[in-house]
XYZ file of C-alpha atoms in Angstrom:
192
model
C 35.821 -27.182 123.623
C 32.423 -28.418 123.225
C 31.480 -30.282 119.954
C 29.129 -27.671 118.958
C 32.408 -25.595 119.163
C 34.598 -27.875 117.132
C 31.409 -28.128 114.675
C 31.310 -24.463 114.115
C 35.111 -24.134 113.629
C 35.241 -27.048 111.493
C 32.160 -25.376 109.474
C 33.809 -21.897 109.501
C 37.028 -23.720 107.951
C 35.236 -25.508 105.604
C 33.593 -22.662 104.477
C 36.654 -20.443 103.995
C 38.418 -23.070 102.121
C 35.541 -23.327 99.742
C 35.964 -19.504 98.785
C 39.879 -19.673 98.212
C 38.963 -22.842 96.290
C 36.415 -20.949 93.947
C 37.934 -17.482 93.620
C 39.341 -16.393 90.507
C 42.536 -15.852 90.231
C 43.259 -15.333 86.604
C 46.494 -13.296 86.102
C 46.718 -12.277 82.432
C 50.068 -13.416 80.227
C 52.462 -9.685 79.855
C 51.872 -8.972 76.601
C 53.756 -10.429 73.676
C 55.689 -7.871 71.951
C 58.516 -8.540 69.706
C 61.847 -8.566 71.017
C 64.911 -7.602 68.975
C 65.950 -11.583 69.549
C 62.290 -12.254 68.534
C 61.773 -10.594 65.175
C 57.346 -10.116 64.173
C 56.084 -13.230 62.611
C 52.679 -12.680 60.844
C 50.171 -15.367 60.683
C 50.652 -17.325 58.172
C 47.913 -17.189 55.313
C 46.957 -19.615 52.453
C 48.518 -19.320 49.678
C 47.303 -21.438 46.409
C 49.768 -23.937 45.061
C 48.744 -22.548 41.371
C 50.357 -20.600 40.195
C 48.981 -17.462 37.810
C 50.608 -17.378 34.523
C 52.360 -13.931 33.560
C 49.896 -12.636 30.899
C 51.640 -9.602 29.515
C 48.951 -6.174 28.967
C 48.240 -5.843 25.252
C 49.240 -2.665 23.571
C 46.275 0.092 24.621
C 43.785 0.887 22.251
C 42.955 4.394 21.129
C 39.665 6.298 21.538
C 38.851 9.589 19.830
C 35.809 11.668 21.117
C 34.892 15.316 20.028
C 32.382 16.841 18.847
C 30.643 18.929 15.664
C 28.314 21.635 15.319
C 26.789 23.428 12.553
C 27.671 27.974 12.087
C 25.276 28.832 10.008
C 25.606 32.738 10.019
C 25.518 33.981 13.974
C 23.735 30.741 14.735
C 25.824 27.292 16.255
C 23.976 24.035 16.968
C 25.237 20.478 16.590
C 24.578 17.754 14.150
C 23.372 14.466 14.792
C 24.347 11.989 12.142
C 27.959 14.128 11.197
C 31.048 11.986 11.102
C 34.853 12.284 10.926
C 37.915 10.124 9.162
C 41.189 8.951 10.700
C 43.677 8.695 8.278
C 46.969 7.357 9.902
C 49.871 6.286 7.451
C 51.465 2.861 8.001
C 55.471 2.723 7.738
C 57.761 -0.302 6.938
C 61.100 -0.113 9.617
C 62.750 1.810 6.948
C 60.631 4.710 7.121
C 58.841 4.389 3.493
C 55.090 4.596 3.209
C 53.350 1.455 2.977
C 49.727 2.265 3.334
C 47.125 4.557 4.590
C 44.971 3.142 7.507
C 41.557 5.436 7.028
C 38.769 4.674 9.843
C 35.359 6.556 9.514
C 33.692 7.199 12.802
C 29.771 6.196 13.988
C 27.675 9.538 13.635
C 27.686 11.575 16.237
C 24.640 12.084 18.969
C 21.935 14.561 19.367
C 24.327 16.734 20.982
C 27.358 16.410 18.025
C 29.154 14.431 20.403
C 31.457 11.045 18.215
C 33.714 8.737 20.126
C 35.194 5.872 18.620
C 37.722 2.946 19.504
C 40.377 2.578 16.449
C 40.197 -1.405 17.142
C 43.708 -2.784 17.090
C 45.313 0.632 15.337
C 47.799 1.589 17.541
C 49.523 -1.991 17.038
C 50.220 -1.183 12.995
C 51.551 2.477 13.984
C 54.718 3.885 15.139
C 53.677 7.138 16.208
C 49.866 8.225 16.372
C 50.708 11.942 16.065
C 51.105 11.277 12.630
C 47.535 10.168 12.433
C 45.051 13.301 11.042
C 41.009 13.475 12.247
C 39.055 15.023 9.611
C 35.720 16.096 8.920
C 33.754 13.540 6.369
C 30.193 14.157 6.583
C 26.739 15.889 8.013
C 23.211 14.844 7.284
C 22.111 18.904 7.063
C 21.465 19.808 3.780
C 21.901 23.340 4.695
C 25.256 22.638 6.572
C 27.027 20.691 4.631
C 30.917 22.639 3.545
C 33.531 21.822 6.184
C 35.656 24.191 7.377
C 39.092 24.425 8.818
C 38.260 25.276 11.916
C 40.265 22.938 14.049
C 41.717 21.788 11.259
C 38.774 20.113 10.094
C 39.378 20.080 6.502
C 43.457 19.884 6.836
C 43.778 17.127 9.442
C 43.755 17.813 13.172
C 46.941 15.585 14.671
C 46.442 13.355 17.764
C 48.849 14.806 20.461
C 49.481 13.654 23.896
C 48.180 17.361 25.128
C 44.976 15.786 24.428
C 45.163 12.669 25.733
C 44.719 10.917 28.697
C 45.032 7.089 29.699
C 42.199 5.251 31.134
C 43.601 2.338 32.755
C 41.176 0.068 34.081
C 40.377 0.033 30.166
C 43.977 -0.071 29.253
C 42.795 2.919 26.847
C 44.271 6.421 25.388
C 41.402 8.737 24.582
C 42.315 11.817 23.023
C 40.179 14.575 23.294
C 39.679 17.429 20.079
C 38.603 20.390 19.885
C 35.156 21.132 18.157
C 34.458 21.033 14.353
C 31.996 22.933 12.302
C 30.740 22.742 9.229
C 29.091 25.510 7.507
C 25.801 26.407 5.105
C 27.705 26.948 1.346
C 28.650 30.517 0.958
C 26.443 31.267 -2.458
C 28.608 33.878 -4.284
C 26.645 36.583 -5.346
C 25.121 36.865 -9.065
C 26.449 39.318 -11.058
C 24.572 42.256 -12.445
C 24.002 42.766 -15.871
């Protein structure tokens, strides 16, 4: 063998050895799935080292909404400026009477529409459906007798039918039904 021979073998093997040395041979782990000897850990997260005090949810508040319209003859519109009482009676733990909580709502909108929060109500009472929404008062001089439609004059009750809870304001809002006031009914003058 000549040394150009031996040259070009010794090249040739030097070159193959440079391509096993450079080729990839990654071979991917198996996959790591859990084994029933291996239960699932999950990563582990941060977790603060203080701790949030328990901060019980006060008692929920109650909001009234409705609305009131005037029916003057065959003709219904609302009232802006009309208004409504809550009259909700307080009892000791024996049952007797202590007091009369009466609230008076903001006048309503341009549509008749009221809604009110009874601030801190619910915490004096033992039962709202004893509580009674009434008309009080409208602006219109020509629409000013309530009537008892609704039980606007009597006392509508607050009942859970009506009511729904609004939680992200920790709220019952009971909904009533419309009331109406009316122009005075003149009574006719008699005829001599």
């Amino acid at each position: 063998m000549t040394s150009s021979g031996t040259a070009a073998s010794f090249l040739l093997l030097l070159a193959l050895v440079m391509v096993v040395a450079t080729a990839d041979y990654y071979v991917p782990p198996p996959p790591s799935t859990p084994t029933p000897s291996q239960p699932y850990v999950p990563p582990t997260t941060f977790t603060s080292p203080v701790k949030t005090p328990y901060l019980p949810k006060p008692n929920t508040d109650i909001a009234i909404e409705g609305f009131i319209f005037c029916k003057s003859g065959n003709e219904t519109y609302p009232i802006q400026g009309a208004k409504v009482n809550v009259v909700c009676p307080i009892v000791d733990s024996y049952g007797k009477l202590v007091a009369k909580a009466t609230l008076l709502s903001y006048p309503t909108d341009l549509k008749g529409y009221f809604y009110f929060l009874t601030y801190g109500l619910s915490h004096k009472l033992k039962s709202i459906k004893c509580c009674k929404v009434k008309l009080q008062s409208s602006p219109v001089s020509t629409c000013k007798t309530p009537t008892n439609v609704n039980k606007g004059v009597t006392g509508a009750t607050l009942s859970s039918d009506s009511s729904k809870f609004i939680s992200r304001d920790n709220l019952s809002l009971y909904t009533l039904p419309p009331f109406y006031f009316s122009s005075p009914v003149l009574s006719p003058k008699p005829v001599y």
